[in-house]
Coordinates of C-alpha atoms and ligand atoms in Angstrom, one line a residue:
M1 CA -102.7 72.5 101.6
K2 CA -101.6 72.1 98.0
L3 CA -98.0 74.0 97.6
P4 CA -98.3 75.6 94.0
K5 CA -95.7 74.4 91.5
I6 CA -92.3 75.9 90.0
L7 CA -89.5 74.0 88.0
V8 CA -86.3 75.0 89.0
A9 CA -84.9 73.7 85.4
R10 CA -80.9 73.4 86.0
A11 CA -79.2 71.7 88.8
V12 CA -78.3 74.2 91.3
F13 CA -77.4 74.8 95.5
P14 CA -78.8 71.9 97.0
E15 CA -79.5 74.5 99.8
T16 CA -81.4 76.4 97.2
V17 CA -84.1 73.6 96.1
A18 CA -84.7 72.6 99.9
R19 CA -85.6 76.5 101.0
L20 CA -88.0 76.2 97.7
R21 CA -89.5 73.3 98.9
T22 CA -90.8 75.3 101.9
H23 CA -92.5 77.7 99.3
F24 CA -94.0 75.2 97.3
E25 CA -94.2 72.0 95.3
V26 CA -90.8 71.5 93.6
E27 CA -89.6 69.4 90.3
D28 CA -85.8 69.6 89.4
N29 CA -83.1 68.9 87.6
P30 CA -80.2 67.2 89.4
S31 CA -79.1 65.6 86.6
D32 CA -79.1 68.8 85.1
T33 CA -80.0 68.0 81.8
V34 CA -80.5 71.2 79.2
F35 CA -84.4 70.9 77.9
D36 CA -84.9 71.4 74.4
A37 CA -87.6 74.4 74.1
A38 CA -90.1 70.9 73.3
E39 CA -88.5 69.1 77.2
L40 CA -88.8 72.2 78.8
S41 CA -93.1 73.3 77.7
R42 CA -93.6 69.8 78.8
R43 CA -92.0 70.5 82.5
L44 CA -93.6 73.4 82.9
Q45 CA -97.1 71.8 82.7
G46 CA -98.8 73.0 85.8
K47 CA -96.1 75.5 87.0
V48 CA -97.1 78.4 88.2
G49 CA -92.9 79.7 88.7
A50 CA -89.9 78.6 86.3
F51 CA -86.4 79.4 87.8
T52 CA -84.1 79.1 85.1
T53 CA -80.6 80.4 84.1
G54 CA -79.5 81.6 80.6
S55 CA -79.8 78.4 78.8
E56 CA -83.3 78.1 79.3
R57 CA -85.8 80.3 75.9
I58 CA -88.5 82.1 77.7
D59 CA -90.8 83.2 74.2
A60 CA -94.3 84.1 72.9
A61 CA -95.1 80.2 71.8
L62 CA -93.6 79.4 75.8
L63 CA -95.6 81.7 77.5
D64 CA -99.2 81.0 75.6
A65 CA -98.4 77.6 75.8
H66 CA -98.6 78.3 79.9
P67 CA -101.0 80.2 80.6
Q68 CA -100.9 79.3 84.2
L69 CA -97.3 80.2 84.6
R70 CA -96.5 83.6 86.6
V71 CA -93.0 84.1 87.2
V72 CA -89.6 83.3 85.4
A73 CA -86.5 84.3 87.7
N74 CA -83.1 84.1 85.9
M75 CA -80.2 83.0 87.6
A76 CA -78.1 85.5 86.0
V77 CA -78.6 89.5 85.8
G78 CA -78.1 88.9 82.0
Y79 CA -81.5 88.0 80.1
N80 CA -81.3 87.8 76.3
N81 CA -83.1 84.5 77.2
F82 CA -86.1 86.1 77.7
D83 CA -88.6 88.3 75.7
I84 CA -89.1 90.6 78.0
P85 CA -92.6 92.6 76.4
A86 CA -93.9 88.9 75.4
C87 CA -94.2 88.3 79.7
T88 CA -95.1 92.0 80.2
A89 CA -98.1 91.6 77.5
R90 CA -98.7 88.2 79.2
G91 CA -98.8 89.5 82.8
V92 CA -95.7 87.5 83.5
L93 CA -93.2 88.8 85.9
A94 CA -89.3 88.1 84.8
T95 CA -86.5 88.9 88.1
N96 CA -82.7 88.9 87.2
T97 CA -79.9 88.5 89.8
P98 CA -78.1 92.3 89.2
D99 CA -75.7 93.9 91.3
V100 CA -74.8 90.7 93.7
L101 CA -72.1 89.6 90.6
T102 CA -70.9 93.1 89.7
E103 CA -67.6 93.0 91.7
T104 CA -66.9 89.3 90.5
T105 CA -67.4 89.9 87.7
A106 CA -65.8 92.8 86.9
D107 CA -62.8 91.1 89.3
F108 CA -62.6 88.3 86.4
G109 CA -62.8 90.8 83.6
F110 CA -59.5 92.5 84.4
A111 CA -58.1 88.9 85.0
L112 CA -59.1 88.2 81.6
M113 CA -57.7 91.5 79.9
M114 CA -55.0 91.2 82.0
A115 CA -54.2 87.2 81.1
T116 CA -54.1 88.8 77.6
A117 CA -52.1 91.5 77.4
R118 CA -49.5 90.1 79.4
R119 CA -50.0 86.0 77.0
M120 CA -50.7 84.2 80.1
A121 CA -52.7 81.0 79.1
E122 CA -50.2 80.7 75.6
S123 CA -47.2 81.3 77.5
E124 CA -48.2 78.8 79.9
A125 CA -49.1 76.0 77.0
F126 CA -45.6 76.7 75.6
L127 CA -44.5 75.6 79.6
R128 CA -46.7 72.4 79.9
R129 CA -45.7 71.0 76.5
G130 CA -42.0 71.1 77.7
E131 CA -40.6 73.7 74.9
W132 CA -39.3 76.1 77.8
T133 CA -35.6 75.7 77.3
K134 CA -34.2 78.9 77.8
W135 CA -34.9 82.6 79.4
T136 CA -35.0 85.2 75.8
Y137 CA -34.9 88.7 75.7
D138 CA -38.4 88.7 74.0
M139 CA -40.3 85.8 75.4
F140 CA -43.8 86.1 74.9
T141 CA -43.4 90.1 75.4
G142 CA -46.8 91.5 75.5
S143 CA -48.2 94.9 75.9
D144 CA -48.9 96.9 79.5
V145 CA -51.9 97.0 81.6
H146 CA -50.9 99.9 83.9
G147 CA -50.7 103.2 82.7
S148 CA -52.5 102.3 79.1
T149 CA -56.0 103.3 77.7
L150 CA -58.9 101.6 79.2
G151 CA -61.6 101.3 76.5
I152 CA -65.1 100.6 77.4
L153 CA -68.2 99.9 75.2
G154 CA -71.4 99.3 78.3
M155 CA -70.7 101.6 80.9
G156 CA -73.1 99.6 83.7
R157 CA -72.6 98.6 86.8
I158 CA -69.8 96.0 85.5
G159 CA -68.2 98.1 82.6
Q160 CA -68.0 100.9 85.6
G161 CA -66.5 98.4 88.0
V162 CA -64.1 97.5 85.1
A163 CA -63.7 100.8 84.8
R164 CA -62.7 101.2 89.3
R165 CA -59.9 98.7 88.8
G166 CA -58.5 99.9 85.8
A167 CA -58.1 104.1 87.0
L168 CA -57.9 103.3 90.7
G169 CA -55.4 100.2 90.8
F170 CA -53.5 100.8 87.9
G171 CA -53.3 104.0 86.9
M172 CA -55.4 103.3 83.0
R173 CA -56.5 106.0 80.9
V174 CA -60.4 105.2 80.7
I175 CA -63.0 106.7 78.3
Y176 CA -65.8 104.8 77.5
H177 CA -69.1 104.6 75.0
N178 CA -72.3 104.1 76.1
R179 CA -76.0 104.5 75.4
S180 CA -76.3 107.4 77.9
R181 CA -73.6 109.4 79.4
L182 CA -72.7 109.0 83.4
L183 CA -73.7 111.2 85.6
P184 CA -70.4 113.7 86.3
E185 CA -70.3 112.5 90.2
Q186 CA -69.7 108.7 88.6
E187 CA -67.1 110.1 85.8
A188 CA -64.8 112.2 88.3
P189 CA -63.7 109.7 91.0
I190 CA -62.2 107.5 87.5
G191 CA -61.4 110.7 85.5
A192 CA -64.0 108.6 82.8
R193 CA -63.8 110.3 79.5
Y194 CA -66.9 109.8 77.5
V195 CA -66.7 109.5 73.9
D196 CA -68.0 108.1 70.6
K197 CA -67.6 104.7 69.5
A198 CA -65.2 105.6 66.8
T199 CA -62.7 107.0 69.2
L200 CA -63.2 104.0 71.3
L201 CA -62.2 101.6 69.0
R202 CA -59.0 104.2 67.9
E203 CA -57.9 104.6 71.1
A204 CA -58.2 102.1 73.1
D205 CA -54.7 99.8 74.0
H206 CA -57.2 97.4 76.2
L207 CA -61.5 96.8 74.8
V208 CA -63.4 95.3 77.6
L209 CA -67.2 94.7 76.1
V210 CA -69.7 94.9 78.9
L211 CA -73.0 95.5 76.9
P212 CA -76.2 93.8 76.9
Y213 CA -76.5 91.3 74.2
S214 CA -79.7 92.6 71.9
A215 CA -80.8 92.9 68.2
S216 CA -78.7 96.3 68.2
S217 CA -76.0 95.2 70.1
H218 CA -75.5 92.0 67.4
H219 CA -72.1 92.0 65.8
A220 CA -71.2 95.2 67.7
I221 CA -68.1 94.6 67.0
G222 CA -66.9 92.6 63.3
A223 CA -64.9 93.1 60.7
A224 CA -64.8 96.7 60.2
E225 CA -64.5 97.8 64.4
L226 CA -61.9 95.3 64.1
A227 CA -60.0 96.8 61.5
A228 CA -60.3 100.1 62.9
M229 CA -58.5 99.2 65.8
K230 CA -55.2 99.3 66.9
P231 CA -52.6 96.6 65.6
T232 CA -51.3 96.1 69.6
A233 CA -55.0 96.5 71.1
T234 CA -56.3 94.0 72.7
L235 CA -60.4 92.5 72.6
T236 CA -61.6 91.3 76.2
N237 CA -65.8 90.3 76.2
I238 CA -67.4 89.2 79.0
A239 CA -71.0 90.6 78.0
R240 CA -73.1 88.2 75.4
G241 CA -71.6 85.4 72.9
G242 CA -73.2 87.4 69.4
I243 CA -71.7 90.4 70.3
V244 CA -69.2 90.3 68.4
D245 CA -68.4 88.5 64.6
D246 CA -66.5 85.9 65.9
A247 CA -65.8 84.9 62.6
A248 CA -64.5 88.2 62.2
L249 CA -61.8 88.1 65.3
A250 CA -60.6 85.0 63.9
Q251 CA -59.6 86.4 61.0
A252 CA -58.1 89.4 62.4
L253 CA -56.2 87.0 65.0
R254 CA -54.6 85.0 62.8
E255 CA -53.5 88.4 60.6
R256 CA -52.5 90.1 63.9
R257 CA -54.7 93.0 63.0
I258 CA -55.1 93.2 66.3
A259 CA -53.2 91.5 69.6
A260 CA -55.4 89.4 71.3
A261 CA -59.0 88.6 72.6
G262 CA -60.0 87.3 75.8
L263 CA -63.1 85.4 75.7
D264 CA -66.0 84.3 78.0
V265 CA -68.4 84.2 76.3
F266 CA -69.2 83.1 72.7
E267 CA -71.8 83.0 69.5
G268 CA -73.7 79.7 70.0
E269 CA -71.4 78.6 73.2
P270 CA -70.9 76.4 74.3
R271 CA -70.0 75.5 71.2
V272 CA -67.1 77.8 70.2
H273 CA -65.6 78.9 66.8
P274 CA -63.2 76.6 66.1
D275 CA -60.9 79.2 64.6
L276 CA -60.8 80.5 67.9
L277 CA -59.6 77.2 69.6
T278 CA -56.5 77.3 66.9
L279 CA -55.0 80.6 67.7
P280 CA -52.5 80.8 70.4
N281 CA -53.1 85.0 70.6
V282 CA -56.5 84.3 72.5
V283 CA -57.0 83.3 75.4
L284 CA -60.5 81.1 75.9
T285 CA -62.7 80.6 78.9
P286 CA -65.9 78.8 79.6
H287 CA -68.8 81.6 81.1
I288 CA -67.6 81.9 84.1
A289 CA -67.5 85.4 84.3
S290 CA -69.4 85.1 87.8
A291 CA -68.5 81.6 88.9
S292 CA -67.1 82.6 92.4
V293 CA -68.2 80.3 95.1
A294 CA -69.9 83.2 96.8
T295 CA -71.2 84.7 94.2
R296 CA -73.1 82.1 92.3
R297 CA -74.9 81.6 96.1
A298 CA -76.2 84.5 95.7
M299 CA -77.4 84.4 92.4
A300 CA -78.8 81.2 93.3
E301 CA -80.5 83.2 96.4
L302 CA -81.5 86.2 94.7
A303 CA -83.4 84.0 92.1
A304 CA -85.0 81.8 94.8
D305 CA -86.0 85.0 96.9
N306 CA -87.4 86.6 93.4
L307 CA -89.5 83.4 93.1
I308 CA -90.9 83.3 97.1
A309 CA -92.0 87.0 96.9
A310 CA -93.6 87.0 93.0
L311 CA -95.5 84.2 94.4
T312 CA -96.2 84.1 98.2
G313 CA -97.5 87.8 98.0
G314 CA -94.2 89.6 98.8
V315 CA -92.2 92.0 96.7
P316 CA -89.6 90.7 94.6
P317 CA -86.5 92.5 95.2
T318 CA -85.4 92.3 91.5
P319 CA -87.9 92.7 89.2
I320 CA -87.0 93.5 85.1
N321 CA -90.3 94.5 84.2
P322 CA -92.3 96.2 87.1
E323 CA -94.8 97.5 85.6
V324 CA -96.3 93.5 85.9
L325 CA -96.3 94.1 89.3
A326 CA -97.8 97.7 88.9
Q327 CA -101.0 96.1 87.2
K328 CA -101.5 93.5 89.5
G329 CA -101.4 95.5 92.6
A330 CA -104.0 97.7 90.4
A331 CA -106.8 94.6 90.0
Ligands
GLV1 C1 -74.5 86.1 83.2 O1 -73.5 85.8 82.3 C2 -75.2 86.8 83.7 O2 -75.7 86.8 82.7 O3 -75.5 86.6 84.6

């Protein structure tokens, strides 16, 4: 029997690829080349499914070139690399990997915020350079995390995870802004207060960004928003590049209009704005918030579960556009 053909667009755990091979004829990418649009399209010839990461753009032009494609499974919770309306209009199921990464990503967001507030990267670099010759009363003094005000922009599952850590572990006062307000029973255990964006910017000691990227969140933090923050505040971005105007942030950090920033995501990554690389008061990490071994395995397996279910008559666990399944069910 001829197996359906799928593309695994990037290198992933060999066990996951082996499992996919029990259901499909798999073209994989063990050398982990990042395909440009033309190469991705070439590789998708004859494929009914694609296992993707945030690096592969699935848009209307690509879908039109591959009418045989039925499912695109992203190994990521974010899916701004997918044109969802274009997928839905063509009956292509899109899936992502929510839930399995929530706590790991919240751990990292909290750690990055703490490293930023307590100047860990800057002081470590100083030590490694051999510049530590004596204790000094004000050496690398930062700002307290415990008892301070934690601001969260984007209060989804990960935002709530960060808020829980701050409120329950560090006695932080939590304020947040989101498209929609949480239910009272979600706010109460962490004492979270819903505020407008201006209040969030004005009152947060530590502002953490955890909102999805879209045209409406592009440069949600730019020069004006940075100017509205406290000069002692920190900004942490574990969401997506493009939510922060990185050039404006570099200028604000240089002029100490905010104290420091922690960035795991960047506009145009893996390129990083050159000014950010030269500034001491920013902690930079290469998009690793979900990168624990267990969580990356769980993400890969969930993406595979989605592909297998979608192409073998099962129920994909985490569809982004379930209306495609409903259309198919009705057909
Ligand atoms: C990572 O950025 C993800 O969206 O899972």
